[in-house]
CSV table of C-alpha atoms in Angstrom, one decimal:
chain,number,residue,atom,x,y,z
W,1,MET,CA,13.3,26.0,1.7
W,2,THR,CA,13.7,24.4,-1.8
W,3,ASN,CA,14.5,21.0,-0.3
W,4,ASP,CA,11.5,21.1,2.0
W,5,LEU,CA,9.2,22.0,-0.9
W,6,ALA,CA,10.6,19.2,-3.0
W,7,ARG,CA,10.0,16.8,-0.2
W,8,TRP,CA,6.4,18.1,0.2
W,9,GLN,CA,5.8,17.7,-3.6
W,10,PHE,CA,7.1,14.1,-3.6
W,11,ALA,CA,5.2,13.3,-0.5
W,12,THR,CA,2.0,14.7,-1.9
W,13,THR,CA,2.2,12.8,-5.2
W,14,SER,CA,3.4,9.6,-3.5
W,15,ILE,CA,0.6,9.5,-0.9
W,16,TYR,CA,-2.0,10.2,-3.5
W,17,HIS,CA,-0.6,7.5,-5.9
W,18,PHE,CA,-0.5,5.0,-3.0
W,19,PHE,CA,-4.2,5.3,-2.6
W,20,PHE,CA,-4.6,3.4,-5.9
W,21,VAL,CA,-1.7,0.9,-5.9
W,22,PRO,CA,-3.1,-1.4,-3.1
W,23,VAL,CA,-6.6,-1.3,-4.6
W,24,THR,CA,-5.2,-2.3,-8.0
W,25,ILE,CA,-3.2,-5.2,-6.6
W,26,GLY,CA,-5.9,-6.4,-4.2
W,27,LEU,CA,-8.9,-6.1,-6.6
W,28,ALA,CA,-6.9,-7.7,-9.4
W,29,LEU,CA,-6.3,-10.8,-7.3
W,30,LEU,CA,-10.0,-10.9,-6.1
W,31,VAL,CA,-11.4,-10.4,-9.6
W,32,ALA,CA,-9.1,-13.3,-10.7
W,33,ILE,CA,-10.5,-15.4,-7.9
W,34,LEU,CA,-14.1,-14.6,-8.9
W,35,GLU,CA,-13.4,-15.5,-12.6
W,36,THR,CA,-11.7,-18.7,-11.4
W,37,ALA,CA,-14.9,-19.6,-9.6
W,38,TRP,CA,-16.9,-18.9,-12.7
W,39,TYR,CA,-14.5,-21.1,-14.8
W,40,ARG,CA,-14.8,-24.0,-12.3
W,41,THR,CA,-18.5,-23.8,-11.6
W,42,ASP,CA,-19.9,-22.2,-14.8
W,43,ASN,CA,-22.2,-20.3,-12.5
W,44,PRO,CA,-23.2,-17.1,-14.5
W,45,ASP,CA,-23.5,-15.1,-11.2
W,46,TYR,CA,-19.7,-15.3,-10.8
W,47,LYS,CA,-19.3,-14.0,-14.3
W,48,ARG,CA,-21.6,-11.0,-13.4
W,49,MET,CA,-19.6,-10.2,-10.3
W,50,THR,CA,-16.3,-10.6,-12.2
W,51,ARG,CA,-17.4,-8.0,-14.7
W,52,PHE,CA,-18.8,-5.7,-12.0
W,53,PHE,CA,-15.7,-5.6,-9.8
W,54,GLY,CA,-13.5,-5.7,-12.9
W,55,THR,CA,-15.0,-2.4,-13.8
W,56,LEU,CA,-14.1,-0.9,-10.4
W,57,LEU,CA,-10.5,-2.2,-11.0
W,58,LEU,CA,-10.3,-0.5,-14.4
W,59,ILE,CA,-11.5,2.8,-13.0
W,60,ASN,CA,-8.9,2.6,-10.3
W,61,VAL,CA,-6.1,1.6,-12.8
W,62,ALA,CA,-6.9,4.5,-15.1
W,63,VAL,CA,-6.3,7.1,-12.4
W,64,GLY,CA,-3.5,5.2,-10.7
W,65,VAL,CA,-1.3,4.9,-13.8
W,66,VAL,CA,-1.5,8.7,-14.5
W,67,THR,CA,-0.5,9.6,-10.9
W,68,GLY,CA,2.3,7.0,-10.9
W,69,LEU,CA,4.0,8.4,-14.0
W,70,VAL,CA,4.5,11.8,-12.4
W,71,GLN,CA,6.8,10.3,-9.7
W,72,GLU,CA,9.2,9.0,-12.3
W,73,PHE,CA,9.7,12.4,-13.7
W,74,GLU,CA,10.1,14.0,-10.3
W,75,PHE,CA,13.4,12.2,-9.8
W,76,GLY,CA,14.9,14.1,-12.6
W,77,MET,CA,13.0,17.4,-11.9
W,78,ASN,CA,13.5,17.8,-8.2
W,79,TRP,CA,16.1,15.2,-7.2
W,80,SER,CA,18.8,15.3,-9.9
W,81,THR,CA,21.7,15.1,-7.5
W,82,TYR,CA,20.2,11.9,-6.0
W,83,SER,CA,19.5,10.6,-9.5
W,84,ARG,CA,23.1,11.1,-10.6
W,85,TYR,CA,24.4,9.5,-7.4
W,86,VAL,CA,22.3,6.4,-7.3
W,87,GLY,CA,21.0,6.1,-10.9
W,88,GLY,CA,23.3,3.1,-11.6
W,89,VAL,CA,21.5,1.2,-8.9
W,90,PHE,CA,18.1,2.8,-8.5
W,91,GLY,CA,17.4,3.0,-12.2
W,92,ALA,CA,17.7,-0.7,-12.9
W,93,PRO,CA,14.6,-1.9,-10.9
W,94,LEU,CA,12.6,1.1,-12.2
W,95,ALA,CA,13.4,0.2,-15.8
W,96,MET,CA,12.4,-3.4,-15.2
W,97,GLU,CA,9.2,-2.2,-13.6
W,98,GLY,CA,8.3,-0.2,-16.8
W,99,ILE,CA,9.5,-2.7,-19.4
W,100,LEU,CA,8.3,-6.0,-17.7
W,101,ALA,CA,5.6,-5.4,-15.1
W,102,PHE,CA,3.8,-2.4,-16.5
W,103,PHE,CA,3.6,-3.7,-20.1
W,104,LEU,CA,2.6,-7.2,-18.8
W,105,GLU,CA,-0.2,-5.7,-16.7
W,106,SER,CA,-1.5,-3.2,-19.3
W,107,THR,CA,-1.3,-5.7,-22.3
W,108,PHE,CA,-3.3,-8.4,-20.6
W,109,LEU,CA,-5.7,-5.9,-19.0
W,110,GLY,CA,-6.6,-4.9,-22.6
W,111,LEU,CA,-6.9,-8.5,-23.7
W,112,TRP,CA,-9.1,-9.2,-20.7
W,113,LEU,CA,-11.3,-6.1,-21.3
W,114,PHE,CA,-12.0,-6.8,-24.9
W,115,GLY,CA,-11.7,-10.5,-24.8
W,116,TRP,CA,-15.1,-11.3,-23.4
W,117,ASP,CA,-16.8,-13.9,-25.7
W,118,ARG,CA,-13.8,-13.7,-28.1
W,119,LEU,CA,-11.3,-15.6,-26.1
W,120,SER,CA,-11.9,-19.0,-24.7
W,121,LYS,CA,-12.8,-19.1,-21.0
W,122,ARG,CA,-9.4,-20.6,-20.1
W,123,VAL,CA,-7.4,-18.0,-22.1
W,124,HIS,CA,-9.6,-15.2,-20.7
W,125,LEU,CA,-9.0,-16.4,-17.2
W,126,ALA,CA,-5.3,-16.6,-17.8
W,127,CYS,CA,-5.4,-12.9,-18.9
W,128,ILE,CA,-6.8,-11.7,-15.5
W,129,TRP,CA,-4.3,-13.8,-13.6
W,130,ALA,CA,-1.5,-12.2,-15.8
W,131,VAL,CA,-2.9,-8.8,-14.8
W,132,ALA,CA,-2.7,-9.8,-11.1
W,133,VAL,CA,0.8,-11.1,-11.5
W,134,GLY,CA,1.8,-8.0,-13.4
W,135,SER,CA,0.5,-5.7,-10.7
W,136,MET,CA,2.5,-7.7,-8.1
W,137,LEU,CA,5.6,-7.6,-10.2
W,138,SER,CA,5.3,-3.8,-10.5
W,139,ALA,CA,5.2,-3.5,-6.7
W,140,LEU,CA,8.1,-5.9,-6.5
W,141,PHE,CA,10.5,-3.8,-8.6
W,142,ILE,CA,9.4,-0.6,-6.9
W,143,LEU,CA,10.0,-2.2,-3.5
W,144,VAL,CA,13.4,-3.5,-4.6
W,145,ALA,CA,14.4,0.1,-5.3
W,146,ASN,CA,12.9,1.5,-2.2
W,147,SER,CA,14.4,-1.2,0.0
W,148,TRP,CA,17.8,-0.4,-1.3
W,149,MET,CA,17.3,3.2,0.0
W,150,GLN,CA,16.5,1.7,3.4
W,151,HIS,CA,19.4,-0.8,3.4
W,152,PRO,CA,21.9,-0.4,0.6
W,153,VAL,CA,23.3,-3.7,-0.7
W,154,GLY,CA,24.9,-5.0,-3.9
W,155,TYR,CA,26.7,-1.8,-4.9
W,156,ARG,CA,30.1,-0.1,-4.9
W,157,ILE,CA,31.2,3.5,-5.2
W,158,ASP,CA,33.0,4.2,-8.5
W,159,LYS,CA,35.8,6.6,-9.2
W,160,ALA,CA,33.4,9.4,-9.9
W,161,GLY,CA,31.9,8.9,-6.4
W,162,ASN,CA,28.6,7.5,-7.7
W,163,ALA,CA,26.9,4.2,-6.6
W,164,VAL,CA,26.9,1.4,-9.2
W,165,LEU,CA,25.2,-1.9,-9.1
W,166,THR,CA,27.4,-5.0,-8.7
W,167,ASN,CA,25.0,-7.7,-7.5
W,168,VAL,CA,21.4,-7.8,-8.7
W,169,TRP,CA,20.7,-10.9,-6.5
W,170,ALA,CA,21.7,-9.0,-3.4
W,171,LEU,CA,18.8,-6.5,-4.2
W,172,LEU,CA,16.3,-9.4,-4.4
W,173,VAL,CA,17.4,-11.0,-1.1
W,174,ASN,CA,17.7,-7.8,0.8
W,175,PRO,CA,15.9,-8.5,4.1
W,176,THR,CA,14.2,-5.2,4.1
W,177,PHE,CA,12.8,-6.0,0.6
W,178,VAL,CA,11.7,-9.6,1.4
W,179,TRP,CA,9.6,-8.7,4.4
W,180,GLY,CA,8.6,-5.2,3.1
W,181,TYR,CA,7.3,-6.7,-0.1
W,182,ALA,CA,5.3,-9.4,1.7
W,183,HIS,CA,3.9,-6.6,3.9
W,184,VAL,CA,2.8,-4.5,0.9
W,185,ILE,CA,1.2,-7.4,-1.0
W,186,LEU,CA,-0.8,-8.5,2.1
W,187,ALA,CA,-1.8,-4.9,2.8
W,188,SER,CA,-3.0,-4.6,-0.8
W,189,LEU,CA,-5.0,-7.8,-0.5
W,190,ILE,CA,-6.6,-6.5,2.7
W,191,THR,CA,-7.4,-3.3,0.9
W,192,GLY,CA,-9.1,-5.1,-2.0
W,193,CYS,CA,-11.0,-7.3,0.4
W,194,LEU,CA,-12.4,-4.3,2.3
W,195,VAL,CA,-13.4,-2.5,-0.9
W,196,MET,CA,-15.2,-5.6,-2.1
W,197,LEU,CA,-16.8,-6.2,1.3
W,198,ALA,CA,-17.9,-2.5,1.6
W,199,VAL,CA,-19.6,-2.6,-1.8
W,200,SER,CA,-21.2,-5.9,-1.0
W,201,ALA,CA,-22.4,-4.8,2.4
W,202,TRP,CA,-24.0,-1.7,0.9
W,203,TYR,CA,-26.1,-3.8,-1.5
W,204,LEU,CA,-27.0,-6.3,1.3
W,205,ARG,CA,-28.2,-3.4,3.5
W,206,LYS,CA,-30.3,-2.2,0.6
W,207,GLN,CA,-31.6,-5.7,0.0
W,208,ARG,CA,-30.6,-5.5,-3.7
W,209,HIS,CA,-29.0,-8.4,-5.6
W,210,VAL,CA,-28.7,-10.2,-2.3
W,211,GLU,CA,-27.5,-13.5,-3.6
W,212,SER,CA,-24.9,-12.0,-5.8
W,213,PHE,CA,-23.4,-9.7,-3.2
W,214,HIS,CA,-23.6,-12.3,-0.5
W,215,ARG,CA,-21.2,-14.4,-2.6
W,216,THR,CA,-18.7,-11.6,-3.0
W,217,ALA,CA,-19.0,-10.7,0.7
W,218,ARG,CA,-18.2,-14.3,1.5
W,219,VAL,CA,-15.2,-14.3,-0.9
W,220,ALA,CA,-13.9,-11.1,0.7
W,221,LEU,CA,-14.2,-12.4,4.2
W,222,ILE,CA,-12.7,-15.8,3.4
W,223,VAL,CA,-9.6,-14.1,2.0
W,224,LEU,CA,-9.5,-11.2,4.5
W,225,ILE,CA,-9.4,-13.3,7.7
W,226,PRO,CA,-6.3,-15.4,7.1
W,227,THR,CA,-4.6,-12.4,5.3
W,228,ILE,CA,-4.9,-10.0,8.2
W,229,VAL,CA,-3.7,-12.7,10.6
W,230,ILE,CA,-0.6,-13.4,8.5
W,231,GLN,CA,-0.1,-9.6,8.1
W,232,LEU,CA,0.2,-9.1,11.8
W,233,SER,CA,2.9,-11.7,11.9
W,234,VAL,CA,4.8,-10.3,8.9
W,235,GLY,CA,4.5,-6.8,10.3
W,236,ASN,CA,6.1,-8.0,13.6
W,237,GLN,CA,9.0,-9.6,11.7
W,238,LEU,CA,9.4,-6.5,9.6
W,239,GLY,CA,9.8,-4.6,12.8
W,240,VAL,CA,12.6,-6.9,13.9
W,241,ILE,CA,14.4,-6.4,10.6
W,242,GLU,CA,14.1,-2.6,10.8
W,243,ALA,CA,15.3,-2.6,14.3
W,244,HIS,CA,18.4,-4.3,13.1
W,245,TYR,CA,19.1,-2.2,10.0
W,246,GLN,CA,17.4,1.1,11.0
W,247,PRO,CA,17.3,1.2,14.8
W,248,MET,CA,16.7,4.9,14.8
W,249,LYS,CA,13.3,4.3,13.0
W,250,ILE,CA,12.1,1.8,15.6
W,251,ALA,CA,13.3,3.9,18.6
W,252,ALA,CA,11.5,6.9,17.1
W,253,ALA,CA,8.3,4.8,16.6
W,254,GLU,CA,8.2,4.2,20.3
W,255,ALA,CA,9.6,7.6,21.4
W,256,GLN,CA,12.2,5.7,23.3
W,257,TRP,CA,14.8,8.3,24.1
W,258,ASN,CA,17.0,6.1,26.3
W,259,SER,CA,18.1,2.5,26.0
W,260,CYS,CA,16.1,-0.1,27.8
W,261,LYS,CA,16.1,-3.9,28.6
W,262,PRO,CA,13.5,-5.2,28.8
W,263,CYS,CA,11.3,-2.6,27.0
W,264,SER,CA,7.7,-1.8,27.4
W,265,PHE,CA,5.4,-0.6,24.6
W,266,SER,CA,3.4,2.5,25.2
W,267,ALA,CA,-0.2,2.0,24.1
W,268,PHE,CA,-0.8,5.7,24.3
W,269,GLN,CA,1.4,8.7,25.0
W,270,THR,CA,0.8,12.5,25.1
W,271,GLY,CA,4.4,13.7,25.5
W,272,GLY,CA,8.0,12.8,24.9
W,273,PHE,CA,8.1,13.6,21.1
W,274,SER,CA,11.0,16.0,21.2
W,275,GLN,CA,14.5,16.3,22.8
W,276,HIS,CA,13.1,19.1,24.9
W,277,ASN,CA,10.5,16.8,26.4
W,278,GLU,CA,12.0,13.4,26.8
W,279,SER,CA,9.6,12.2,29.5
W,280,THR,CA,8.1,8.9,28.3
W,281,ASN,CA,4.7,9.6,29.8
W,282,LYS,CA,3.5,6.1,29.0
W,283,VAL,CA,-0.2,6.2,29.9
W,284,ILE,CA,-0.7,2.5,29.2
W,285,PRO,CA,2.6,0.7,29.2
W,286,ILE,CA,2.6,-3.0,28.0
W,287,PRO,CA,5.6,-4.7,29.6
W,288,HIS,CA,8.0,-6.5,27.3
W,289,LEU,CA,6.0,-5.9,24.2
W,290,LEU,CA,8.5,-3.5,22.6
W,291,SER,CA,11.3,-6.1,23.2
W,292,VAL,CA,9.2,-8.6,21.4
W,293,LEU,CA,8.3,-6.3,18.5
W,294,ALA,CA,11.8,-4.9,18.0
W,295,THR,CA,14.0,-8.0,18.8
W,296,GLY,CA,11.7,-11.0,18.6
W,297,THR,CA,12.7,-11.9,22.2
W,298,TRP,CA,11.0,-11.5,25.5
W,299,SER,CA,13.6,-9.2,27.1
W,300,GLY,CA,15.6,-7.9,24.2
W,301,PRO,CA,17.4,-4.5,24.4
W,302,VAL,CA,16.4,-1.5,22.4
W,303,THR,CA,18.9,1.3,21.9
W,304,GLY,CA,17.4,4.7,22.7
W,305,LEU,CA,17.3,7.8,20.5
W,306,ASN,CA,19.9,9.7,22.6
W,307,GLN,CA,22.4,6.8,22.4
W,308,LEU,CA,21.8,6.4,18.6
W,309,GLN,CA,22.2,10.1,18.0
W,310,ALA,CA,25.6,10.0,19.7
W,311,GLN,CA,26.6,6.9,17.7
W,312,TYR,CA,25.6,8.5,14.4
W,313,GLN,CA,27.4,11.7,15.2
W,314,ALA,CA,30.6,9.8,15.9
W,315,LYS,CA,30.2,7.8,12.6
W,316,TYR,CA,28.8,10.4,10.2
W,317,GLY,CA,29.7,13.7,11.7
W,318,PRO,CA,27.7,16.5,13.4
W,319,GLY,CA,24.0,16.8,12.7
W,320,ASN,CA,20.5,15.7,13.8
W,321,TYR,CA,19.8,12.1,12.9
W,322,ILE,CA,16.5,11.8,14.7
W,323,PRO,CA,13.4,11.7,12.5
W,324,ASN,CA,10.1,13.3,13.4
W,325,VAL,CA,9.2,11.2,16.5
W,326,ALA,CA,5.5,12.2,16.6
W,327,ILE,CA,4.9,11.0,13.0
W,328,GLN,CA,6.7,7.7,13.7
W,329,TYR,CA,4.9,7.1,17.0
W,330,TRP,CA,1.4,7.6,15.7
W,331,SER,CA,2.0,6.0,12.3
W,332,ILE,CA,2.8,2.6,13.8
W,333,ARG,CA,-0.2,2.9,16.2
W,334,VAL,CA,-2.6,3.8,13.4
W,335,MET,CA,-1.5,0.7,11.6
W,336,ALA,CA,-1.6,-1.6,14.6
W,337,TYR,CA,-4.9,-0.4,16.1
W,338,LEU,CA,-6.8,-0.2,12.9
W,339,GLY,CA,-5.4,-3.6,11.8
W,340,THR,CA,-6.7,-5.1,15.1
W,341,LEU,CA,-10.2,-3.6,14.4
W,342,VAL,CA,-10.1,-5.0,10.9
W,343,LEU,CA,-9.3,-8.4,12.3
W,344,LEU,CA,-12.1,-8.2,14.8
W,345,LEU,CA,-14.5,-7.2,12.0
W,346,GLY,CA,-13.3,-10.1,9.9
W,347,LEU,CA,-13.8,-12.6,12.7
W,348,TRP,CA,-17.3,-11.2,13.3
W,349,GLY,CA,-18.1,-11.6,9.7
W,350,GLY,CA,-16.8,-15.1,9.6
W,351,TRP,CA,-18.9,-16.0,12.6
W,352,LEU,CA,-22.0,-14.5,10.8
W,353,LEU,CA,-21.1,-16.6,7.7
W,354,LEU,CA,-21.0,-19.8,9.7
W,355,ARG,CA,-24.4,-18.9,11.2
W,356,ASN,CA,-25.7,-17.8,7.8
W,357,THR,CA,-27.0,-14.6,9.3
W,358,MET,CA,-24.7,-12.0,7.7
W,359,ARG,CA,-27.2,-10.6,5.2
W,360,ASN,CA,-29.5,-9.7,8.1
W,361,SER,CA,-26.9,-8.2,10.5
W,362,ARG,CA,-27.4,-4.5,9.7
W,363,VAL,CA,-24.9,-3.3,12.3
W,364,PHE,CA,-22.1,-5.5,10.8
W,365,LEU,CA,-23.1,-4.4,7.3
W,366,TRP,CA,-23.1,-0.7,8.3
W,367,LEU,CA,-19.6,-1.1,9.9
W,368,SER,CA,-18.4,-3.0,6.8
W,369,VAL,CA,-19.3,-0.1,4.5
W,370,TRP,CA,-17.4,2.4,6.6
W,371,ALA,CA,-14.5,0.0,7.2
W,372,VAL,CA,-13.4,0.7,3.6
W,373,LEU,CA,-11.7,3.9,5.0
W,374,THR,CA,-9.3,1.9,7.3
W,375,PRO,CA,-6.9,0.4,4.7
W,376,PHE,CA,-6.3,3.8,3.2
W,377,LEU,CA,-5.4,5.2,6.6
W,378,MET,CA,-3.2,2.2,7.4
W,379,ASN,CA,-1.4,2.3,4.1
W,380,THR,CA,-0.7,6.0,4.4
W,381,ALA,CA,0.5,5.5,8.0
W,382,GLY,CA,2.8,2.7,6.8
W,383,TRP,CA,4.2,4.9,4.0
W,384,LEU,CA,4.9,7.7,6.5
W,385,LEU,CA,6.5,5.3,9.0
W,386,THR,CA,8.8,3.9,6.3
W,387,GLU,CA,9.8,7.1,4.5
W,388,SER,CA,9.8,9.7,7.4
W,389,GLY,CA,11.6,7.2,9.6
W,390,ARG,CA,14.6,7.1,7.2
W,391,GLN,CA,15.2,10.9,7.6
W,392,PRO,CA,17.6,12.7,7.4
W,393,TRP,CA,18.8,10.1,4.9
W,394,ILE,CA,17.5,9.7,1.4
W,395,VAL,CA,19.7,6.6,1.2
W,396,GLN,CA,20.5,5.2,4.6
W,397,GLY,CA,24.0,6.0,5.6
W,398,LEU,CA,25.1,7.2,2.1
W,399,GLN,CA,23.3,10.4,1.2
W,400,LYS,CA,21.3,12.9,3.2
W,401,THR,CA,18.0,14.3,1.8
W,402,VAL,CA,19.3,17.9,2.2
W,403,ASN,CA,22.1,17.1,-0.3
W,404,ALA,CA,19.9,15.3,-2.9
W,405,ASN,CA,17.7,17.9,-4.5
W,406,SER,CA,18.2,19.7,-7.9
W,407,PRO,CA,20.3,22.9,-7.4
W,408,ALA,CA,19.0,24.5,-10.6
W,409,VAL,CA,15.3,24.3,-9.5
W,410,SER,CA,14.1,27.2,-7.5
W,411,ALA,CA,11.5,27.4,-4.8
W,412,THR,CA,9.3,29.3,-7.2
W,413,ASP,CA,9.5,26.5,-9.7
W,414,ILE,CA,8.5,23.9,-7.2
W,415,TRP,CA,5.7,26.1,-5.8
W,416,ILE,CA,4.2,26.4,-9.3
W,417,SER,CA,4.4,22.6,-10.0
W,418,LEU,CA,3.2,21.7,-6.6
W,419,SER,CA,0.2,23.9,-6.9
W,420,ALA,CA,-0.6,22.5,-10.3
W,421,PHE,CA,-0.3,18.9,-9.0
W,422,VAL,CA,-2.5,19.6,-6.0
W,423,LEU,CA,-5.1,21.1,-8.2
W,424,ALA,CA,-5.0,18.4,-10.8
W,425,TYR,CA,-5.1,15.7,-8.1
W,426,ILE,CA,-8.1,17.2,-6.4
W,427,VAL,CA,-9.9,17.1,-9.8
W,428,LEU,CA,-8.7,13.5,-10.4
W,429,ALA,CA,-9.8,12.4,-6.9
W,430,ALA,CA,-13.2,13.9,-7.3
W,431,ALA,CA,-13.6,12.2,-10.7
W,432,ASP,CA,-12.4,8.8,-9.4
W,433,LEU,CA,-14.6,9.0,-6.3
W,434,PHE,CA,-17.6,10.0,-8.4
W,435,LEU,CA,-17.0,7.1,-10.9
W,436,MET,CA,-16.3,4.5,-8.2
W,437,LEU,CA,-19.4,5.5,-6.2
W,438,ARG,CA,-21.7,5.8,-9.2
W,439,TYR,CA,-20.7,2.5,-10.7
W,440,SER,CA,-20.7,0.8,-7.2
W,441,ARG,CA,-24.4,1.8,-6.8
W,442,HIS,CA,-25.7,1.4,-10.3
W,443,GLY,CA,-23.2,-0.7,-12.2
W,444,LEU,CA,-24.5,-4.2,-11.8
W,445,ALA,CA,-27.6,-3.5,-14.0
W,446,GLN,CA,-25.2,-1.8,-16.5
W,447,ALA,CA,-22.9,-4.8,-16.4
W,448,ASP,CA,-25.8,-7.2,-17.1
W,449,ALA,CA,-26.9,-5.0,-20.1
W,450,GLU,CA,-23.3,-4.9,-21.4
W,451,ALA,CA,-22.9,-8.7,-21.0
W,452,ALA,CA,-26.0,-9.2,-23.0
W,453,GLY,CA,-24.8,-6.8,-25.7
W,454,SER,CA,-21.4,-8.6,-25.6
W,455,SER,CA,-23.0,-12.0,-26.3
W,456,GLU,CA,-25.1,-10.6,-29.2
W,457,ALA,CA,-22.0,-9.0,-30.7
W,458,ALA,CA,-19.7,-12.0,-30.1
W,459,GLY,CA,-19.2,-12.6,-33.8
W,460,GLY,CA,-19.0,-9.0,-35.0
W,461,ALA,CA,-17.6,-5.7,-33.8
W,462,ILE,CA,-16.1,-5.0,-30.4
W,463,PRO,CA,-18.8,-5.2,-27.7
W,464,ALA,CA,-20.3,-2.0,-26.5
W,465,LEU,CA,-18.3,-1.9,-23.3
W,466,THR,CA,-18.4,1.4,-21.5
W,467,TYR,CA,-15.8,0.3,-19.0
C-alpha cells in the first residue's frame, strides 16, 4: 500500500512537471531563432515576436521550476532506500544539473529579461541562446540519471552493498541515454513548434496582427516538418535499443506473449493484455513491422512475454516481471498515431506556405489551434512507456521498486502529502493556463507598450516589464 502510494505520488508530480519541460526547451530554442532573425535582419517585427513568445516562455518556466524542485525532495522523502543504494551514481548527474544547467539557464534568463536596451544586440542574443543551451543541458543530466536506471553502466557494488560510480564517461555514452536524449530534445522542439503554431493560427483566424503571426507560423512549420521526420527515425532506433536492453518493455508494448519470427505489428487490439487472456486479437496486423521496429531487420525475432518471464525467474528468482501490458501497448500507439497526424498537419502547412494560402485556410488554422494538445499527450505517453515498462524494477536488474521506498514513511503520511500536492498542482495548473491563454490573446499589444516603455527608460531605471 505504502509503495503504491509513493509510486502514485511520484507519477503525479512527474507527469505534471513534464508538461512544462518540453515547452521550456522547445520555446527557448524558437525564441532564440526569432531573436537571431531580428539580429540578422533588423526587422522590428521579429523583435516584437521575440518578446511576445519570450513572455510565454517565462510564464512556463516560473511554474515548471517550482514543480521540478518537488521531485528532488521526493527521493529523500519516499524513496530513501533507493537513494542510499544508488546515491553514489544517481546523485552525480542530479548535482551537475543543479550546479551547471539550472544556474546557467536561470542566470542568463534574468540577463535576457532585464537586458533589453541595456545589453548590445549581440550580447542579448547570446543570452537567449545560453538559456536554450542551459535548458537542454538540464534535460541531458536528468536523462543521464534516468537512462542509468534503464540500463545501469559505469558502476560497481561496494562492500556496503551500494552502487558507486566508477566511469562517468560510460554514463554519457550509454546507448539508452544517447537515443533517449535525442528523442526528448526532438519531442521538446515539436512541442514548442506546436505551441507557437497554435498561438499564431489563433491570431490568423481572427485576422489580427496577420503579418507578424504569419511569420511565426512559418518559423514553426519550417522547424516542425524536418524535426518530426527525424523524430520518427530516432524513435524507431530507440525501439531497437530498448528491445536489446529491455526486451520485456518492447514485448509488453506489443502485447506479444509468445516469441515470433518474423513479427507483425498490431495496429489495434482489444484483448490480450493479461496472462489470463493471451489471445493476440490483432484486428489490423501489419506484417514484419514489429520485426523492423524492434530489431531493425525485416524478419528479426522478438522474444515473447512468457519466454522472458521464464528467463527472468531463472535469473532473478520467483516473481512477476511483466509490466502493465495495456499501458505499454496504448502508450506507444498514442505516440505513433498522434506523431503521424502531426507530420501530416506539418506537411499540409508546408504546402499551404508554398502556395502562400495558409492565412486563408480556416480549416488548417482551426486544426492547428487544437493540435497544441497532441504533444502533451504524446509526451505523457512516452513517459508512461519508459517508466511503467521498467517495472517491477526501479533500477533494471538491480533493485525492485517494491524494495526501494522509505520504510519510516507511513501510508497516512503519503496520503497527506499526495493530497496537498494534487491540490497545489490544480491551483498552479489553473493559474498557468489562465496566464498563458490571457497573454496569448492580449499580450502582443502589451508587449508593444512595454517595448516602447523600455526604449524610453533605456538610460534610467529598470524597464517596466510585467513579464
